[in-house]
GROMACS .gro file of C-alpha atoms in nm:
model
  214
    1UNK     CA    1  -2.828   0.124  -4.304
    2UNK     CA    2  -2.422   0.177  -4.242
    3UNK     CA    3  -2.566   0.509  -4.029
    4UNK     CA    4  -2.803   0.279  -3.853
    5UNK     CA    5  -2.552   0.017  -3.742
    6UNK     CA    6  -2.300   0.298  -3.628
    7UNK     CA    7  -2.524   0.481  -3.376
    8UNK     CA    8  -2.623   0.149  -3.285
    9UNK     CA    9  -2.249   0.018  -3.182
   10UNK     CA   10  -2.202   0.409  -3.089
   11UNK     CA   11  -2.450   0.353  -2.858
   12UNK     CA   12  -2.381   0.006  -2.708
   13UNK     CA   13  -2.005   0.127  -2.637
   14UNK     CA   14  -2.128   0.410  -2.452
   15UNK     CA   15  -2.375   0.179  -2.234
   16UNK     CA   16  -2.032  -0.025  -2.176
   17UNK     CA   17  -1.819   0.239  -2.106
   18UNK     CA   18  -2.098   0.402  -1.851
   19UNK     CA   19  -2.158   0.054  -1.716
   20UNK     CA   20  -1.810   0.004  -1.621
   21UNK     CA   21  -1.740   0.349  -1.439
   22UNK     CA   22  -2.039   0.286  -1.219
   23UNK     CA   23  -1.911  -0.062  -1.108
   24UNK     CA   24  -1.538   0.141  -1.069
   25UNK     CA   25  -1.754   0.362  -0.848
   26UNK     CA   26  -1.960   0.147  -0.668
   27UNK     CA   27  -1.596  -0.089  -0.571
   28UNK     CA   28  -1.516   0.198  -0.423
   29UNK     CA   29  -1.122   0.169  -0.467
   30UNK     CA   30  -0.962   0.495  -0.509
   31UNK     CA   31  -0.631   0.557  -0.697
   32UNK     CA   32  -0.325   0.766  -0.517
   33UNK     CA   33  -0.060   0.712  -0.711
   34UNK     CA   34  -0.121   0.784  -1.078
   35UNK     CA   35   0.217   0.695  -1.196
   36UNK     CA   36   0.223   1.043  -1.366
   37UNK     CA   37   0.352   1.242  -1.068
   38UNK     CA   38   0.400   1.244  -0.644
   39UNK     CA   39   0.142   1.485  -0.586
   40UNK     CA   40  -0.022   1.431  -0.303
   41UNK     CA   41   0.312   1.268  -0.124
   42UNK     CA   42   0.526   1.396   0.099
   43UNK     CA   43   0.884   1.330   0.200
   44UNK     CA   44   1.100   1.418   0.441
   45UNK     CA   45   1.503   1.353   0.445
   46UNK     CA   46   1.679   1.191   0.183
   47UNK     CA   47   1.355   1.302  -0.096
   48UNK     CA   48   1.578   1.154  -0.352
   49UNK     CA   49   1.540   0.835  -0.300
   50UNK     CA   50   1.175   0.839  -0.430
   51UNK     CA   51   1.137   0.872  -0.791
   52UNK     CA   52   0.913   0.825  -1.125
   53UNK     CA   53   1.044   0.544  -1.346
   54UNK     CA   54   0.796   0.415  -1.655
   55UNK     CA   55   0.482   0.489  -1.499
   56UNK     CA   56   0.621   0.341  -1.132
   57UNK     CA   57   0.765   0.485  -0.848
   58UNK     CA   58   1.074   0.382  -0.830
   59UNK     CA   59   1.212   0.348  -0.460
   60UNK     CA   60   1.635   0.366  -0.432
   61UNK     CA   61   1.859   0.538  -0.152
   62UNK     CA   62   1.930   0.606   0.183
   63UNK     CA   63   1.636   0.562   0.436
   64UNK     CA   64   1.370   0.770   0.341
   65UNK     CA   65   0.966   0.738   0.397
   66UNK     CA   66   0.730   0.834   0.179
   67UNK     CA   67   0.397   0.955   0.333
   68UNK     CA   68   0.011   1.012   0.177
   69UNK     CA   69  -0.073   1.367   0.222
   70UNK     CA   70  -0.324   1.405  -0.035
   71UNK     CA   71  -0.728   1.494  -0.024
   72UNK     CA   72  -0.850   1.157  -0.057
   73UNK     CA   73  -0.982   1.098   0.299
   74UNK     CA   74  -0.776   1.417   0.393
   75UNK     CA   75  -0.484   1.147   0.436
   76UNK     CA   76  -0.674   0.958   0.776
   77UNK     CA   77  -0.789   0.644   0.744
   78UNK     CA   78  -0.866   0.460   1.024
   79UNK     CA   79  -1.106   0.130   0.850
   80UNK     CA   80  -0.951   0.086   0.489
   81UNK     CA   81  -0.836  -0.157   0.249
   82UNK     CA   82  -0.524  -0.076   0.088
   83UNK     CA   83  -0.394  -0.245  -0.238
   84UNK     CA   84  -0.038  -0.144  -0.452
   85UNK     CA   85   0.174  -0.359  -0.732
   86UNK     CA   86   0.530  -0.419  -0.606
   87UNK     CA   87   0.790  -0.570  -0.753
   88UNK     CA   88   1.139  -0.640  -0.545
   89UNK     CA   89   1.483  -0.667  -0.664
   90UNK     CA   90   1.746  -0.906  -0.473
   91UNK     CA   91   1.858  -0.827  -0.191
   92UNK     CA   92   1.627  -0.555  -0.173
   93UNK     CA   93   1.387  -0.422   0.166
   94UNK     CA   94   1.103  -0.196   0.213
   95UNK     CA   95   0.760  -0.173   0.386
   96UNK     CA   96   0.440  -0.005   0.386
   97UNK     CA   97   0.290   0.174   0.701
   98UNK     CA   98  -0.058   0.249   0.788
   99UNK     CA   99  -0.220   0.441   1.072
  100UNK     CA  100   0.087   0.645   1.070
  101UNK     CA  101   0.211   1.031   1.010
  102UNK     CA  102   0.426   1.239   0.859
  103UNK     CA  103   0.768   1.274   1.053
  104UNK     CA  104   1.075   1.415   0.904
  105UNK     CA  105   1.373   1.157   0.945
  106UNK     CA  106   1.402   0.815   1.135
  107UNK     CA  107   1.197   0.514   1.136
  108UNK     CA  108   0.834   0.603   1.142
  109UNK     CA  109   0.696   0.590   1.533
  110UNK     CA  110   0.351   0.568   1.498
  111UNK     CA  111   0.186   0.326   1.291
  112UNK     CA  112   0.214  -0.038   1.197
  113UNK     CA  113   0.463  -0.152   0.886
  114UNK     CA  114   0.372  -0.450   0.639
  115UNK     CA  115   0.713  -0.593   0.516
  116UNK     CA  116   0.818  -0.567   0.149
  117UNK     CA  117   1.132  -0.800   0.130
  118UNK     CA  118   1.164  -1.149  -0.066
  119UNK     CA  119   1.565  -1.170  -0.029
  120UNK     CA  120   1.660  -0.957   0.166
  121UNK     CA  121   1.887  -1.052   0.500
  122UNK     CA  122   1.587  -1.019   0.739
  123UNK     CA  123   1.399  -1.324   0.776
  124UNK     CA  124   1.099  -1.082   0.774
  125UNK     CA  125   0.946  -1.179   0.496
  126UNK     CA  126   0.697  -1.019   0.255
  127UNK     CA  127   0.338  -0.947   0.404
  128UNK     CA  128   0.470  -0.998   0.774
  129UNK     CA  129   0.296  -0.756   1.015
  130UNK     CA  130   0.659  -0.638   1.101
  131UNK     CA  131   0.751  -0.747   1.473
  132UNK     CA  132   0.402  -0.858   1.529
  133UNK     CA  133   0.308  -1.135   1.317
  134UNK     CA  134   0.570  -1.249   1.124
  135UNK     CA  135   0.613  -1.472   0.762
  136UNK     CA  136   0.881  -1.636   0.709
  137UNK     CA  137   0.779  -1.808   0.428
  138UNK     CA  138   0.862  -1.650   0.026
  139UNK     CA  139   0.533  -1.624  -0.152
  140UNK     CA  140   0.628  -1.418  -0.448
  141UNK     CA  141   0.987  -1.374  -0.600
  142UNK     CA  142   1.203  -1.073  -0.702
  143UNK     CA  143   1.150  -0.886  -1.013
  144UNK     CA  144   0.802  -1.022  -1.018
  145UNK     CA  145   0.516  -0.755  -1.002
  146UNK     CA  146   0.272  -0.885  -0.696
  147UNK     CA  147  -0.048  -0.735  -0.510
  148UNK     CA  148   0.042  -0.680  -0.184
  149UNK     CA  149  -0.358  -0.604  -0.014
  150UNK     CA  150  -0.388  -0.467   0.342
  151UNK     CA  151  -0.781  -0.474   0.523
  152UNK     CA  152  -0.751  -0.303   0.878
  153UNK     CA  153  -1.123  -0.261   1.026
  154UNK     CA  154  -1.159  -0.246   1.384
  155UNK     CA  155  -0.890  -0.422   1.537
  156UNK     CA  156  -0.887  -0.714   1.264
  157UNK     CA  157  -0.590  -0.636   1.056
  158UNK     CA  158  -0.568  -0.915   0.738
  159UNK     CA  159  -0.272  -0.933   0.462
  160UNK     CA  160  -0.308  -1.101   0.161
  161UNK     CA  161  -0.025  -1.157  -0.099
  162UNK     CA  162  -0.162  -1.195  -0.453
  163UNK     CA  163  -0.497  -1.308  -0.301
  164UNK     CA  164  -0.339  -1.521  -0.029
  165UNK     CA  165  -0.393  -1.473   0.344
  166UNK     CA  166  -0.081  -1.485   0.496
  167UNK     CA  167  -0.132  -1.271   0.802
  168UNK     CA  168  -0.463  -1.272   0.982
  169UNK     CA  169  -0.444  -1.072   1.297
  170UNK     CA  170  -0.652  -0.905   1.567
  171UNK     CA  171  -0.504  -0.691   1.843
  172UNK     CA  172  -0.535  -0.711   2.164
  173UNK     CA  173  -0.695  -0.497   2.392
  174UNK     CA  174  -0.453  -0.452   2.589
  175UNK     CA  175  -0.224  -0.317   2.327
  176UNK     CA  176  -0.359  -0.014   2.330
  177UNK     CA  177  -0.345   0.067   2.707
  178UNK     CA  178   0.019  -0.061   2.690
  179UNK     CA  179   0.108   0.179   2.406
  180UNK     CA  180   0.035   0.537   2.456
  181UNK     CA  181   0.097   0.824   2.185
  182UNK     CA  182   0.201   0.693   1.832
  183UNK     CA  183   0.335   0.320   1.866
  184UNK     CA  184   0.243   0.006   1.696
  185UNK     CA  185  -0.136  -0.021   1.728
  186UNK     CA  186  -0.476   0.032   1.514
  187UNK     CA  187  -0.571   0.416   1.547
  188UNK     CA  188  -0.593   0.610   1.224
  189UNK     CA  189  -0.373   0.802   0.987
  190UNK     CA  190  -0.172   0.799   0.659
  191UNK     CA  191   0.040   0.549   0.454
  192UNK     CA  192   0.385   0.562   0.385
  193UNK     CA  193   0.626   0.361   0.193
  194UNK     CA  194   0.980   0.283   0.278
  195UNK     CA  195   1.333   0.346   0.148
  196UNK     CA  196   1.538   0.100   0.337
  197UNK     CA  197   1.952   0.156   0.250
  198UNK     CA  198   2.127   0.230  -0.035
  199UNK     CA  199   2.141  -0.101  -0.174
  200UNK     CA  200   1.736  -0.215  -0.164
  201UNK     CA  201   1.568  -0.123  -0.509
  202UNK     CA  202   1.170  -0.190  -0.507
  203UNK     CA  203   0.910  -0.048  -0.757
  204UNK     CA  204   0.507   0.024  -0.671
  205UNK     CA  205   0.227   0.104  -0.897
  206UNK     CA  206  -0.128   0.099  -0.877
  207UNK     CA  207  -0.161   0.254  -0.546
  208UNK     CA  208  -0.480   0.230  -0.405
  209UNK     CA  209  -0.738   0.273  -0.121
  210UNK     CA  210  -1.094   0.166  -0.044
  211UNK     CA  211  -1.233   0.350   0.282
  212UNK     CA  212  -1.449   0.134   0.466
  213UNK     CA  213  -1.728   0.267   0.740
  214UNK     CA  214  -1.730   0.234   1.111
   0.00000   0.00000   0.00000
């Protein structure tokens, strides 16, 4: 009877365990940050200021960026939804860029950037499309782990902060006449996360992407 009720449960935790990796399968959300290592990231000057930190990556330093250059859509995305924890420190700034690409130094040229900063002295506030559409309200505080969610498809780009819209946004045609190679508009390309200066301390885990179709 006790060998019965074991293959049964044996069983039954199986049909759970299979159950739940289909439904992880049919979401369709893709990890690319494991916490375990930066493989599959590149980064140019000032590579120091990325590191691992309890399962996080821990981002403190000069400017540096951070870019996706791993085999999960061959790092080009053009529709996507993109989802990471983040937790800021005071004081502290970063962002996250889409439809962007690998450059060695500066501020990345091509792509748009999604603000990271609760306290920091720009008014730019967390989830603003950065020069675009801009928050200024504080939806989540410092040392508080959030879900900062980015959905680009077509030319409807929509930010949520721990489920709330705060930035719904579609460009406008003309935007892309106006701006030629790289620039701030929807194309396609990689993600990067920001190192801001010296003094801005910010943490991401859970780094992930859902590729949506045409």
């Amino acid at each position: 009877m006790k060998k019965v009720l074991y293959f049964g449960t044996l069983m039954l935790l199986m049909a759970v365990s299979v159950s739940f990796a289909q439904k992880k399968k049919k979401d369709g959300w893709i990890t690319i940050f494991d916490g375990k290592s930066m493989d599959g990231w590149k980064v140019g000057e000032n590579a120091s200021t990325f590191s691992l930190e309890n399962g996080t990556l821990k981002v403190a330093g000069p400017r540096a960026h951070i870019f996706y250059d791993g085999k999960v859509g061959e790092h080009n995305f053009k529709n996507f939804e993109f989802k990471a924890q983040v937790m800021t420190t005071p004081g502290s700034n970063s962002g996250i860029y889409f439809h962007t690409q690998y450059q060695e130094g500066g501020w990345p040229s091509k792509g748009y950037e999604v603000q990271v900063n609760n306290s920091h002295t720009d008014w730019r506030r967390t989830g603003s499309l950065y020069g675009v559409q801009d928050v200024k309200d504080v939806f989540v505080d410092d040392n508080v782990w959030y879900t900062e969610h980015i959905i680009v498809q077509g030319k409807h780009i929509t930010i949520k902060i721990n489920d709330k819209i705060v930035v719904d946004y579609v460009e406008p045609e003309e935007v892309a006449t106006k701006v030629k190679d790289g620039g701030r508009k929807i194309s396609n390309g990689t993600f990067a996360l920001q190192g801001h200066d010296p003094k801005s301390i910010v943490y991401y885990k859970d780094i992930m992407v859902k590729p949506l179709g045409e």
